[in-house]
Coordinates of C-alpha atoms in Angstrom, one line a residue:
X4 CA 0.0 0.0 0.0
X5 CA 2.6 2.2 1.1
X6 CA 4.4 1.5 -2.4
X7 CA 1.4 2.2 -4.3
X8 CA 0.9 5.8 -2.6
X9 CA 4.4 6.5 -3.3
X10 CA 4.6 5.7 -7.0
X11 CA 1.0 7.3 -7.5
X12 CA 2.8 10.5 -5.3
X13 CA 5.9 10.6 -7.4
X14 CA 3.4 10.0 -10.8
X15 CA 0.8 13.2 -9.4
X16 CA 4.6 15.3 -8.7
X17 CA 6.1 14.8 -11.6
X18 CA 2.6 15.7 -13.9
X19 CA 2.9 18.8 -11.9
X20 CA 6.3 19.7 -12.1
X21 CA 5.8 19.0 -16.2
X22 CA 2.8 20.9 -16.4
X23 CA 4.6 23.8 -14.3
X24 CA 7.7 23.3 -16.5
X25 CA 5.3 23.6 -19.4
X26 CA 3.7 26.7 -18.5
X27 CA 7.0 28.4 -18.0
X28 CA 7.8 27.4 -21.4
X29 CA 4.8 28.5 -23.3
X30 CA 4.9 31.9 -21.4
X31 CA 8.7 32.5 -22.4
X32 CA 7.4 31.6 -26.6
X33 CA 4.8 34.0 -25.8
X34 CA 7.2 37.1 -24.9
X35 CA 9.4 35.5 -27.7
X36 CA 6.0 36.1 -29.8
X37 CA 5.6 39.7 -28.4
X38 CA 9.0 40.4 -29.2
X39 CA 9.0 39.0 -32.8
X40 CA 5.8 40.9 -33.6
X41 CA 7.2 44.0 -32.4
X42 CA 10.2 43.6 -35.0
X43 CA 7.3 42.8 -37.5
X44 CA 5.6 45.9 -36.6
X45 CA 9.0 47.8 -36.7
X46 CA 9.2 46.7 -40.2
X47 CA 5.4 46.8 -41.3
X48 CA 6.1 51.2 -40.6
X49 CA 9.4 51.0 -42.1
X50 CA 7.4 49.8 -45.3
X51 CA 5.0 52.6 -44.9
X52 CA 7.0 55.3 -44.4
X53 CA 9.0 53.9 -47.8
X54 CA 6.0 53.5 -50.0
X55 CA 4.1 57.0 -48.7
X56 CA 8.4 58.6 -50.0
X57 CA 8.0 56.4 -53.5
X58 CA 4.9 58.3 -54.0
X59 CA 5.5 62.0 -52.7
X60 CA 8.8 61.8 -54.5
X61 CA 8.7 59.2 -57.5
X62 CA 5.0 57.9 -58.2
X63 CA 3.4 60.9 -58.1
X64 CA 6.2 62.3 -60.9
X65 CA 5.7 60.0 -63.1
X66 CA 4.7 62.4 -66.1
X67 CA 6.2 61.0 -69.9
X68 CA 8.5 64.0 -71.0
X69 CA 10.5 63.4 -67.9
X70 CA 10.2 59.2 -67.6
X71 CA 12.9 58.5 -69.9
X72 CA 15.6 61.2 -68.0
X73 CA 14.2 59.7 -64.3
X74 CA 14.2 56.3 -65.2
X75 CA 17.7 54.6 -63.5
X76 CA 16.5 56.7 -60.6
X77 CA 12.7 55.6 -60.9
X78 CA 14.4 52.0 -60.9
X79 CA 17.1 52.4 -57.8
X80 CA 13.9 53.9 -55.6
X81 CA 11.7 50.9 -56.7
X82 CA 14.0 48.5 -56.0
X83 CA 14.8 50.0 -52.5
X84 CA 11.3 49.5 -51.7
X85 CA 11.1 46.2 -52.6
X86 CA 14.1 45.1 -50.5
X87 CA 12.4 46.9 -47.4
X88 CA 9.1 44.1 -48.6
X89 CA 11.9 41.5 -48.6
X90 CA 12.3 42.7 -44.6
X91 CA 8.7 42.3 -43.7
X92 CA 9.1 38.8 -45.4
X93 CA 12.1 37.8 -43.3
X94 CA 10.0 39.1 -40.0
X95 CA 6.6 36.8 -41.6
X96 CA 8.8 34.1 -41.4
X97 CA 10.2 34.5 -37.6
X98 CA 6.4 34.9 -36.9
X99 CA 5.3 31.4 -38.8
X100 CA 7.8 29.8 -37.1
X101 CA 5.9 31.0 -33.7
X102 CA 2.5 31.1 -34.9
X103 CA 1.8 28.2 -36.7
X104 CA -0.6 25.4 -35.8
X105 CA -0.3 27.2 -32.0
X106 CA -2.7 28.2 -29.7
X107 CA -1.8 30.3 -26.6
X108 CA -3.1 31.5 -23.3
X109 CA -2.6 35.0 -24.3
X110 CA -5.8 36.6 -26.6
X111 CA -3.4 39.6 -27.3
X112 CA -0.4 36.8 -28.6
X113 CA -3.1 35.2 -30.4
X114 CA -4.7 37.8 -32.3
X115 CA -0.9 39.0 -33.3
X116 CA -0.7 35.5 -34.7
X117 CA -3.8 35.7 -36.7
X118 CA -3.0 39.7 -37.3
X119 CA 0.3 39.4 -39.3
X120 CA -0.6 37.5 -41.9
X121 CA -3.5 39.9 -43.0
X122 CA -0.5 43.0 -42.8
X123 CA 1.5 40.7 -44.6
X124 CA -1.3 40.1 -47.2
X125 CA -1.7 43.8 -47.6
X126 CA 2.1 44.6 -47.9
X127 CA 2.6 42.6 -50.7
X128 CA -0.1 43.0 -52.7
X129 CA -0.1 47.2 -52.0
X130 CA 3.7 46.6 -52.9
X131 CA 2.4 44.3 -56.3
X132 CA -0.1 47.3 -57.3
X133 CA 2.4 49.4 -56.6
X134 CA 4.8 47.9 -59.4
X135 CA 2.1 47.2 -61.8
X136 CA 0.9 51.0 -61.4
X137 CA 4.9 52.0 -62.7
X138 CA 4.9 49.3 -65.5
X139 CA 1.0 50.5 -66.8
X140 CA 2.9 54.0 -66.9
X141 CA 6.0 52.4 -69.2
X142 CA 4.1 50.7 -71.4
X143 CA 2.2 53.4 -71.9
X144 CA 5.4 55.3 -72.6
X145 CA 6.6 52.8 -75.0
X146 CA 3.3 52.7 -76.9
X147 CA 3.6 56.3 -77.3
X148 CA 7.3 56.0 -78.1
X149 CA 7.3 53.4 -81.1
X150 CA 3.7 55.3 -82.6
X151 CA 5.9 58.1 -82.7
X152 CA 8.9 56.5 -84.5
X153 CA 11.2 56.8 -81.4
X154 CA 13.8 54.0 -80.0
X155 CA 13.2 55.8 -77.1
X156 CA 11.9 52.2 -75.1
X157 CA 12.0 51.7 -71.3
X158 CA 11.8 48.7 -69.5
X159 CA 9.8 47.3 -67.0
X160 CA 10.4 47.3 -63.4
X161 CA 10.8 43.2 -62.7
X162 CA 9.7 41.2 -59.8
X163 CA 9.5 37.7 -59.2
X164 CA 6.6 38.6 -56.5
X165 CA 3.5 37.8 -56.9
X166 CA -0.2 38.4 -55.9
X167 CA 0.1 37.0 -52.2
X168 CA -3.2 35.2 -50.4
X169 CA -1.5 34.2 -47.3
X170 CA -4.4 33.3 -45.3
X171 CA -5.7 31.4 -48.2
X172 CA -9.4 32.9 -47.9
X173 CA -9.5 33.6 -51.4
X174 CA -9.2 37.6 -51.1
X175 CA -6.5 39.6 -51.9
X176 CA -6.5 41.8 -49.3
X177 CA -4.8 45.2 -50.6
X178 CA -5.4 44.4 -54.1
X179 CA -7.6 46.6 -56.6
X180 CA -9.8 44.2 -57.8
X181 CA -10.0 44.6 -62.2

């Protein structure tokens, strides 16, 4: 008797310890969560700031006796801004690896887990609509350019990005629907 109370002791103890063990663990992934998200966040703004300069200084210029003269620099600005989307992309990733298939305590930690994938949705497809806005402008320009008789041709801006449904709810959030 004496031998069953101590095993069925040390069983109850150790369940506890584990579960305590546990709980420490899931609330040190959580501030890991916090942390990441912030760093997400930090990056989500930087992205901001960078497409609202694109278009007070570059976008918003975009006028056809000038395109050809701006171009390199049309190019360097738009490829800045897709390296700070490559950033948020590097911070979705350090939030999958937290987020996914988890469920935590925490309503805040959780809603930044389901949160960050709907910012990441919009980034990329503001940043896809963004690049498709600047190639509708070129070809434009071109068309203008060869009715015209001119060799005067510019080239696209190229991206191997695409249209990004990250949640996989079939919207394309941030994207102007044709």
């Amino acid at each position: 008797t004496i031998s069953i109370i101590m095993i069925i002791s040390g069983v109850v103890c150790s369940f506890v310890v584990s579960l305590k063990e546990d709980q420490k663990a899931t609330q040190a992934r959580m501030v890991v969560v916090n942390d990441t998200f912030e760093e997400f966040n930090a990056s989500v703004t930087g992205y901001e700031t960078s497409r609202d300069t694109l278009y007070t200084e570059s976008l918003s210029n975009l006028f056809y006796d000038t395109l050809a003269q701006n171009d390199a620099m049309f190019k360097e600005k738009l490829n800045n801004y897709e390296s700070i989307v490559d950033d948020v992309i590097k911070n979705v990733k350090k939030m999958d690896n937290l987020c996914k298939d988890v469920y935590y305590p925490d309503s805040s930690v959780n809603s930044k887990c389901s949160n960050y994938k709907i910012i990441y949705e919009q980034v990329g497809n503001y940043f896809i609509e963004d690049i498709n806005l600047y190639n509708s402008t070129i070809k434009t320009y071109n068309e203008q350019q060869t009715a015209a008789g001119t060799n005067l041709l510019l080239e696209e801006y190229k991206t191997v990005k695409k249209y990004v449904d990250y949640n996989k709810d079939g919207v394309f959030e941030g994207k102007v629907e044709d």
